[in-house]
Tab-separated table of C-alpha atoms in Angstrom:
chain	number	residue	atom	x	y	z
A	597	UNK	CA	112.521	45.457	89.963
A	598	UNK	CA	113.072	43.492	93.011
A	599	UNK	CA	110.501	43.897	95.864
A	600	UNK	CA	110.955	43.597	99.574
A	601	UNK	CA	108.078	44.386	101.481
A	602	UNK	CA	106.552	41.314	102.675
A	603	UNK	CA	102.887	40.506	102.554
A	604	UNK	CA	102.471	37.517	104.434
A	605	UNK	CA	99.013	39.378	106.338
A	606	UNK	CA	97.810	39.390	103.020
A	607	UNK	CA	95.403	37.051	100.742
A	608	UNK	CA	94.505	38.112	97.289
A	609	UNK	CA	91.492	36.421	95.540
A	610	UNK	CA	89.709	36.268	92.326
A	611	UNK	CA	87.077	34.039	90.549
A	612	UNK	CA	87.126	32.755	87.146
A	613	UNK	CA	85.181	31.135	84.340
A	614	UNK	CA	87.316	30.403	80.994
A	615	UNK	CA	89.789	33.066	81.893
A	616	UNK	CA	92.778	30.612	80.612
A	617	UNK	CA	94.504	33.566	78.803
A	618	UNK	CA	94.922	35.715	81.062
A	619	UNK	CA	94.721	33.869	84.257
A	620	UNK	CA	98.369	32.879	84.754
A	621	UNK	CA	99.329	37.028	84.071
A	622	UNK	CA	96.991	38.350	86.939
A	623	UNK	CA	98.117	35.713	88.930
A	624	UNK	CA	101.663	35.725	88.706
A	625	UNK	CA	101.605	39.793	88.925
A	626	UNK	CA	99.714	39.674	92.209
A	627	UNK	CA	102.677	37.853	93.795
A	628	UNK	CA	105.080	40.152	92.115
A	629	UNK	CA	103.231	42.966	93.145
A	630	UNK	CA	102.409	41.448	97.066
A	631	UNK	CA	105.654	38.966	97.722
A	632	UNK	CA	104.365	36.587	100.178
A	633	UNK	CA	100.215	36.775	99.599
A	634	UNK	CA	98.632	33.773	98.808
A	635	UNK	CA	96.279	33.854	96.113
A	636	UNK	CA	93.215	31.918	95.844
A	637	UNK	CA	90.848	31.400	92.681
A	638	UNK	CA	87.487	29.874	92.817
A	639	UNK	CA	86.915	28.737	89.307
A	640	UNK	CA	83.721	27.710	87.653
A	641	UNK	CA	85.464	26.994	84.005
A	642	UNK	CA	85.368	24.219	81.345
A	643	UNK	CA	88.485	25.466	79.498
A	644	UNK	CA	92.423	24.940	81.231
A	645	UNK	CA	91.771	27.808	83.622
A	646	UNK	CA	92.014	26.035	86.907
A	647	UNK	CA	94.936	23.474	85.666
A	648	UNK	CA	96.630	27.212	84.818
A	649	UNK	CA	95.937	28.864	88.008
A	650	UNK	CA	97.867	26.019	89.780
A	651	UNK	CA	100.793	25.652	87.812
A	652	UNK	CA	101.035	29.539	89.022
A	653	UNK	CA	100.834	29.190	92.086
A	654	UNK	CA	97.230	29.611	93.506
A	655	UNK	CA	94.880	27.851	95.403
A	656	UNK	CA	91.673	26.335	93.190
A	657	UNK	CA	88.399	25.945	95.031
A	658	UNK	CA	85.182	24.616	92.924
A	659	UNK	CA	83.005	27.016	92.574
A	660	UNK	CA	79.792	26.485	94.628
A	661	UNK	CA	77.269	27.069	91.908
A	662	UNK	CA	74.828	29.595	91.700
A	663	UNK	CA	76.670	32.230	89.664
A	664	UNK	CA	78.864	35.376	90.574
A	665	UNK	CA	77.606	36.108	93.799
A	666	UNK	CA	77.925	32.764	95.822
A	667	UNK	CA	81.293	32.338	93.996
A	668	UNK	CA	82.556	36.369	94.862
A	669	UNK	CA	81.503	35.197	98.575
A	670	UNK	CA	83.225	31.894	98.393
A	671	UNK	CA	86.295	33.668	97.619
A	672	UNK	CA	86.285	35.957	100.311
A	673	UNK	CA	85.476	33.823	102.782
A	674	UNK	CA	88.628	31.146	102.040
A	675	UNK	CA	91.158	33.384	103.483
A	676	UNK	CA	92.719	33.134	106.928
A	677	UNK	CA	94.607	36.619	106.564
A	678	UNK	CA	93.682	39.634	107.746
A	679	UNK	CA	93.834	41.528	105.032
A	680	UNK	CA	91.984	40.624	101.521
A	681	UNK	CA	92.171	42.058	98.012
A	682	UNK	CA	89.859	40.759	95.511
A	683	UNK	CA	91.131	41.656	91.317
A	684	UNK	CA	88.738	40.783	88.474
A	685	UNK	CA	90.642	37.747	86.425
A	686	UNK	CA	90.458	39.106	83.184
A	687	UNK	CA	93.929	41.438	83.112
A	688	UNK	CA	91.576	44.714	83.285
A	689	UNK	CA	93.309	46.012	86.478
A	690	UNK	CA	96.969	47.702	87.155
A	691	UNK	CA	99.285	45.192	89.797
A	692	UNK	CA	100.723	48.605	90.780
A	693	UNK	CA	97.431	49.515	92.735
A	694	UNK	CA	97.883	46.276	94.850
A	695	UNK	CA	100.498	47.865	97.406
A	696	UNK	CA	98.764	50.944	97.833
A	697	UNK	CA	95.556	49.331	98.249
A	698	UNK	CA	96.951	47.200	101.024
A	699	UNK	CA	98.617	49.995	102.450
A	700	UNK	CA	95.644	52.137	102.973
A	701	UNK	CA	93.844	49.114	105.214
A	702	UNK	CA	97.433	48.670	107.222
A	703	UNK	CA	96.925	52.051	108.032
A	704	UNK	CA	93.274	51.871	109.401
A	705	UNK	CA	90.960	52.272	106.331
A	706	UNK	CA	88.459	49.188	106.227
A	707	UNK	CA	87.689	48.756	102.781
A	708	UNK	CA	90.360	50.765	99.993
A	709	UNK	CA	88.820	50.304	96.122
A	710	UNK	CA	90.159	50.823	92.644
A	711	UNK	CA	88.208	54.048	90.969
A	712	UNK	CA	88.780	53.402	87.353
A	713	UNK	CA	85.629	56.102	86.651
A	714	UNK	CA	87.568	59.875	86.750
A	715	UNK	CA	87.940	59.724	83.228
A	716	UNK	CA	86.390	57.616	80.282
A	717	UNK	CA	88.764	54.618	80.406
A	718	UNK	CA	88.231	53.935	76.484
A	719	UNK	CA	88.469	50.238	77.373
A	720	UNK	CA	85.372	50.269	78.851
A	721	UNK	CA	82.091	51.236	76.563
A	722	UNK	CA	81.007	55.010	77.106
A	723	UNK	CA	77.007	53.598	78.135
A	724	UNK	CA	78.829	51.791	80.520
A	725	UNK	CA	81.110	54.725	82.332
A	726	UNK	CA	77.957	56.562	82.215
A	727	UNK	CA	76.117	53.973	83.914
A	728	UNK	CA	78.292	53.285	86.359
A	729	UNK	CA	79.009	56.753	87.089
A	730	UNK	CA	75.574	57.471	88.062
A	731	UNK	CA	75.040	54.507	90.177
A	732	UNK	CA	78.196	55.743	92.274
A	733	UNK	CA	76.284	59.209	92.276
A	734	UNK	CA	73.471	57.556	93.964
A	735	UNK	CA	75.294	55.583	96.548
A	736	UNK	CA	77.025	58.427	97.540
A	737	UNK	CA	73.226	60.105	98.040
A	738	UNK	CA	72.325	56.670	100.435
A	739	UNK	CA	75.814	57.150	102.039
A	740	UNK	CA	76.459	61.034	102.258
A	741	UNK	CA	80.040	59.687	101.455
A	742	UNK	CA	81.630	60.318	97.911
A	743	UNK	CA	81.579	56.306	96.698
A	744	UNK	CA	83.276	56.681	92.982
A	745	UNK	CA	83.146	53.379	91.764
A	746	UNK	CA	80.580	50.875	92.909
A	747	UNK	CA	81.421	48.207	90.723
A	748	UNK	CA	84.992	47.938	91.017
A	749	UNK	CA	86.791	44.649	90.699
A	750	UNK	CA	89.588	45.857	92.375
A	751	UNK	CA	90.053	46.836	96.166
A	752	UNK	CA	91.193	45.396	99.779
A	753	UNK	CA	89.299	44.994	102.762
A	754	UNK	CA	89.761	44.089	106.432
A	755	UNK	CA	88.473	40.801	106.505
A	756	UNK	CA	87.500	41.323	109.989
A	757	UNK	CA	84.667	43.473	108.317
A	758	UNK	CA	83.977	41.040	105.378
A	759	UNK	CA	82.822	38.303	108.546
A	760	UNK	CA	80.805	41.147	109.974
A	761	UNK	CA	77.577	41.025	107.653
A	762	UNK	CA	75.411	38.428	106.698
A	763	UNK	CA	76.128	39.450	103.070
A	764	UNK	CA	72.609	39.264	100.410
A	765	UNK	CA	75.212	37.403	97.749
A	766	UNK	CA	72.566	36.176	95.678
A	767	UNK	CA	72.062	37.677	92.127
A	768	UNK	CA	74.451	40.081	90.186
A	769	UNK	CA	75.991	43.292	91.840
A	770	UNK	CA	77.440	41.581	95.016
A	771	UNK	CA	80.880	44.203	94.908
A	772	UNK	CA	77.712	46.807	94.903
A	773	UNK	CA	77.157	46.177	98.440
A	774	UNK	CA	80.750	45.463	99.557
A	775	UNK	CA	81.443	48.926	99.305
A	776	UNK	CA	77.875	50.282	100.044
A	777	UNK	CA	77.149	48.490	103.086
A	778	UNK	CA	80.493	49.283	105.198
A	779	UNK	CA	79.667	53.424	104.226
A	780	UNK	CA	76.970	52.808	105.591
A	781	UNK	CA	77.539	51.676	108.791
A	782	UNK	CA	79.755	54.438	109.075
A	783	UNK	CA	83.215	52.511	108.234
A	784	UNK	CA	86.285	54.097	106.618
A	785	UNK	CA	86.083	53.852	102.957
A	786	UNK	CA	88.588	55.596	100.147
A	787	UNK	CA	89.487	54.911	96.631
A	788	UNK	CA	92.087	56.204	94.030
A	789	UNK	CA	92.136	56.281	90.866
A	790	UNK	CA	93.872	53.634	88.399
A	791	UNK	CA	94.187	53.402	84.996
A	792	UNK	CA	91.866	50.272	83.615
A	793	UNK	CA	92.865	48.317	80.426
A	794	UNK	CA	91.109	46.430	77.794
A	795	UNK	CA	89.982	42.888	79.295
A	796	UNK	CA	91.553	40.095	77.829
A	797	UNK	CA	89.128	37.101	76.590
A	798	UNK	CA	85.228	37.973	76.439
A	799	UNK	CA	83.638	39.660	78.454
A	800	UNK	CA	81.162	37.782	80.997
A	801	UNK	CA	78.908	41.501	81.298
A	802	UNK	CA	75.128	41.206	81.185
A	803	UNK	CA	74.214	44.909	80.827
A	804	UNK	CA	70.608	45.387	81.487
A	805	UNK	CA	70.156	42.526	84.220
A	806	UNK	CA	73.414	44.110	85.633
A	807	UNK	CA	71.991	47.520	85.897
A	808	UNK	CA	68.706	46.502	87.127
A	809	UNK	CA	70.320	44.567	90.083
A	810	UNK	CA	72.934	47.335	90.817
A	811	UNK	CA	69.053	49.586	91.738
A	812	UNK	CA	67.858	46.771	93.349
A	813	UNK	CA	70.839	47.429	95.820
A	814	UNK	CA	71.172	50.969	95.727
A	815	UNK	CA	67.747	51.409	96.687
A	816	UNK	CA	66.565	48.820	99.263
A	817	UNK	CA	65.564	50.167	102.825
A	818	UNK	CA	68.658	50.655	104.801
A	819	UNK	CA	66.568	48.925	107.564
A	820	UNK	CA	67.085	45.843	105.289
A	821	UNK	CA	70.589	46.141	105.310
A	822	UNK	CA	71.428	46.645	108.937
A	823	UNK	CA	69.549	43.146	109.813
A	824	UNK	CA	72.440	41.542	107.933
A	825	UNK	CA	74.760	42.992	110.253
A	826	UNK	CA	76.064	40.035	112.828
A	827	UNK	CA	77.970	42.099	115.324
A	828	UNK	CA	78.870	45.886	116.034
A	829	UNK	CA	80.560	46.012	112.690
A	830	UNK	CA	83.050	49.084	114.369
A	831	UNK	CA	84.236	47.159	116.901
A	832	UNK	CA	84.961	44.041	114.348
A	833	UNK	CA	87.044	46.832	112.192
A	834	UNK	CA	88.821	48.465	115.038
């Protein structure tokens, strides 16, 4: 099917270690999905991923070191757009969300998420949808906003707002308090629901020191979050 709609306000970005299977498919559906986006991968792999993501299209960056975090933060911060959608590299999330997504922040939403949580997705271990549904269940508590999926991979954001916090992207969790931190400085937040499919390649999860870092963020003093916040953080999304 032959798209249109241009997307040249938009950046999509993604970080990858050995994703060299499925790397040039996420890739090549985010431009099919967003004609005109650039796409930018910060790569920390010892396998052909980075020689693939080229010869598709993207922009490589080194990875910084330090793990997930600084990487996720790298990536986020390369883009000149206005608009940035970040997708997990390993094939797990629907190109068909990607318009909508974007759609949702031209319209005045700040940050628009994947929710891949309404129902068991059976590509995704049952300990794990009942894990993550409960840490949603507590950031909507800190929030008083319904948050459904605090761990998604999959969502676009008003970069305006992404430069507005001095983001704590050290550790594991980081997309935690990407959607956590904007509810709670009042910002417009949604999410719908997508339908999430078995990763391809293996899978990069560390369960327990995942979980334990996801409380670490859930439950911090929200005094501690608001000193990471550079500037009125409305004003930066209006």
């Amino acid at each position: 099917m032959e798209r249109s709609e241009s997307y040249q306000d938009v950046a999509v970005v993604m970080i990858t270690r050995n994703e060299e299977r499925a790397i040039r498919a996420v890739i090549e559906d985010a431009q099919w999905a967003l004609p005109g986006a650039e796409v930018f991968v910060v790569d920390g792999s010892d396998d052909g991923t980075p020689a693939i993501a080229r010869e598709a299209g993207a922009t490589v960056i080194r990875e910084p070191g330090g793990g997930f975090g600084p990487a996720l933060h790298a990536a986020l911060m390369a883009p000149e757009r206005p608009i940035v959608v970040t997708v997990d590299a390993d094939d797990t999330y629907p190109p068909s969300a990607f318009p909508t997504l974007v759609r949702l922040v031209r319209e005045g939403w700040d940050v628009a998420g994947a929710d891949r949580l309404g129902r068991w997705p059976r590509a995704m271990p049952l300990a794990n949808w009942l894990a993550n549904r409960s840490f949603s269940g507590l950031a909507s508590l800190r929030t008083r906003k319904r948050l459904r999926d605090v761990h998604s991979g999959q969502r676009a954001y008003r970069a305006a707002v992404l430069r507005s916090f001095d983001w704590d992207y050290e550790g594991l969790a980081f997309p935690v308090d990407l959607l956590l931190w904007p509810a709670l400085e009042g910002l417009k937040v949604t999410e719908i629901p997508i339908t999430y499919a078995e990763r391809v390649g293996d899978t990069k999860l560390r369960r327990w020191s995942s979980g334990r870092a996801t409380l670490r963020r859930l439950l911090r003093p929200r005094a501690m979050m608001k000193e990471n916040t550079r500037q009125d953080v409305r004003r930066a999304a209006g």
